[in-house]
Amino acid sequence: HAQSNVQIYGLIDSAVVVESGGPKGRITKLESGVSNGSRLGFKGEEDLGGGTSAFFLLESGMLVDTGGMDQGGLLFGRQGYVGLRQKDIGALYMGRVYVPIYQTLTTIDPMANQYAGAAGQLMSGAKAGARQNNTVMFISEEMQGWTTQLAYGAGEVAGNAAASRQLGGSLTYSRGDFTARIGYNQTNNATATDSAHNTLMIAKYNFGPVIAGLGYAINHGIGSIDSRDSIAALTIPLGKHTLMATYIDKNDRATSHKYRAHQYAGAYSYALSKRTALYASFAYLSNTNFTTTRFGSGNREYDLGMRFSF
Amino acid sequence: HAQSNVQIYGLIDSAVVVESGGPKGRITKLESGVSNGSRLGFKGEEDLGGGTSAFFLLESGMLVDTGGMDQGGLLFGRQGYVGLRQKDIGALYMGRVYVPIYQTLTTIDPMANQYAGAAGQLMSGAKAGARQNNTVMFISEEMQGWTTQLAYGAGEVAGNAAASRQLGGSLTYSRGDFTARIGYNQTNNATATDSAHNTLMIAKYNFGPVIAGLGYAINHGIGSIDSRDSIAALTIPLGKHTLMATYIDKNDRATSHKYRAHQYAGAYSYALSKRTALYASFAYLSNTNFTTTRFGSGNREYDLGMRFSF
Amino acid sequence: HAQSNVQIYGLIDSAVVVESGGPKGRITKLESGVSNGSRLGFKGEEDLGGGTSAFFLLESGMLVDTGGMDQGGLLFGRQGYVGLRQKDIGALYMGRVYVPIYQTLTTIDPMANQYAGAAGQLMSGAKAGARQNNTVMFISEEMQGWTTQLAYGAGEVAGNAAASRQLGGSLTYSRGDFTARIGYNQTNNATATDSAHNTLMIAKYNFGPVIAGLGYAINHGIGSIDSRDSIAALTIPLGKHTLMATYIDKNDRATSHKYRAHQYAGAYSYALSKRTALYASFAYLSNTNFTTTRFGSGNREYDLGMRFSF
């Protein structure tokens, strides 16, 4: 029986990761999902006629180095939704989805918040979290280059609809070689007496062999958290070879823990085929007050790995 | 490589749920599996010749709103079994299966123990639990309208085979427009010194545009638990539209917490296709001593959602 | 859409298991994975040209009797890896893989460390664990009858690369009806101040209707653990019928808990088809100081079950 209703897809990624500069010394690991999160997904779409279609997606994130579930132990922790799409208008999603400001971050970071230099290590846009639960999301069809995305994540607190609520959205303009996007997120605390709100603006341009981009984030967290992040990014695709580099500056202005940090990162990916790649990456983080790299502690990280997609 | 040995199927369901009447006030949520449990399943069957076949099924229940596993964190929490089927006799299942009395409940409840007015909220037949572990189950082939189902769930207690044991069965008669079924379940406590035993009798008739049914349950629980449940149910299928309504009365006769409760519930499902539907449902529960609705606290619930099957 | 990139496979196994001789008396259970672990797997391979291919595998172990995850609650607890294969050389795996000495044990045990008489109950080769995390493993192509396997499991302790590290390998010679294999494993403790090291040597020969084999293990554990294990094994494949028998002797020489134990076990498998089998097995363990059988306590076990593979 050939499966006609569901498509199975996935990606398995593993790398040898060396972290150094931490207080306890160098650590060597085999990690999962270094250049791209390891996953197994199931998806389907049904044409309902009149330009309408229904769809679903379930995407499991797993740790191939230990066999466990990723995203803190969730079966379908990467994404899961059911929805309806109307041609020329857009699509409505219900479930667990990517946060619009997080997708703005992965648009400017050539490493898509992966590899040694994952932008989310320093940039607070990612601190809104990659995904949000209990969410109704709308993504418009592209119109004259414009795309809109709106997400409402219910707080699910009795008697207080604003408590723990997460609201966000993004506006994208993309024409030819130019893309600009602004993302916003607001997450209320458990009593709706305070909220974190983040804004990230990015722009990138494809100059031919080089795609160059810039981003700037304004972050106001719960309490006195207050920071500004800047990112400059380069991608150089040369056939099977892809070179990526980022420079990130974080200016933390919170009275309690003022600091300045910056990160240099580079990555190289070599496509053995459309589906399989080898890669290497490194990152250096300047500030020892901020030494949590993506995969642990320390201020330097080196990765060497492979990924296979299907 | 086209998959020939295993069939993948599933259903993703999500709804906006509003509950009110609870002590903390109204709550609005995005929930998973409101009209039908969200699931992903794998199954297969092999013809062994001579009318015999072997089969298996693994069915995972997941919460599409949060990415987690349903059924309290089980990977294949909905169903899982391997078995043998003999033509003209029946099938033997080994694994985790639905409890016969629970399937009696879902036969009379037009909402199949789902939607806002899930019958199991009030009816104790469901209190036997929807599924039982460590079970050998036999379901006979239909013969002259009769079907028998027997289930033995091992208690797995050393030195006391009766401890924690779950026994159940059902007898169904179905001819033309008429269906009647009786289900029974007995679950022993951990020392086999007491047991809960539930009986549910139901009958329904298809009058043409309207399917009407009645059910009555006698429940004796562990200790002094003692109740009688009655259900009256209507289903009106009109092409793409399906209307469902139930009235349930619970008469709790236990000395410690005597009460009377009743529930009114209605649901409407609109088929966008054979696989996709939109739906709305509501339920009202009379008695504030018994205010646990399927999806939380309160005595009123309103749902608006969609499901997609594949 | 026919799936072309991923192959789904699996096996569901369940049996009625009776254990007796334990201090609390006889226990009857329905168990999962008695003759072969219940599993659902996803795998794929891509030809990259020049004799090179990339591959992945994700294998979930589940308990079909309860719906839970096996291997202590891991989603892909059986195996998970991504890797590269070079024709005439071998394959490199990254992820969670079988321990080489454990595969040596399953090579000599006709029951592959399953059924009532699973060799790992007594033999310490299995005490190295069946699988190891964070591992880079190489398995050579067979050359003149020889195959080499090397595994390095990173300890992932900062500043001490030897801490918690697991190293192992095996060397196999197989020609015609003869197979010999030696497996070795060394697992360091959390500070690399001590280590467990196990060696298992096996040989077997196919005499025609009977395959006979012998194995001997030398085990030095953390602290004073010190034991010798011997196994004699028979397999008699007769068309649809397979008979298996083992005798295992354990000589525990640790000062603190010196003892001698032996186990007799037999199993019978009847193939209903290539994919489906019924089976029965039993085991008797001599020594009441060592009464932990595969599925619980007691010194006798009887199994009757079926498995279905797909």
Tab-separated table of C-alpha atoms in Angstrom, chain C residues 9 35 39 45 49 62 67-68 83 116 168 190 202 205 235 239 244 259 268 291:
chain	number	residue	atom	x	y	z
C	9	TYR	CA	10.186	-1.115	9.337
C	35	SER	CA	11.553	-12.950	21.665
C	39	ARG	CA	10.272	-1.517	17.604
C	45	GLU	CA	20.506	5.522	2.352
C	49	GLY	CA	28.765	8.065	-6.244
C	62	MET	CA	8.249	0.584	22.649
C	67	GLY	CA	2.136	1.979	25.280
C	68	GLY	CA	5.270	3.405	26.855
C	83	GLY	CA	26.945	8.045	8.771
C	116	ALA	CA	13.306	-16.515	28.932
C	168	GLY	CA	35.235	-0.988	22.679
C	190	ALA	CA	33.005	9.363	36.300
C	202	ILE	CA	33.056	-16.942	21.045
C	205	TYR	CA	30.138	-24.002	13.745
C	235	THR	CA	20.530	-23.883	17.292
C	239	GLY	CA	12.384	-25.343	7.996
C	244	MET	CA	17.444	-23.131	20.515
C	259	TYR	CA	28.903	-17.563	44.040
C	268	TYR	CA	11.134	-22.900	20.085
C	291	THR	CA	17.393	-14.708	40.748
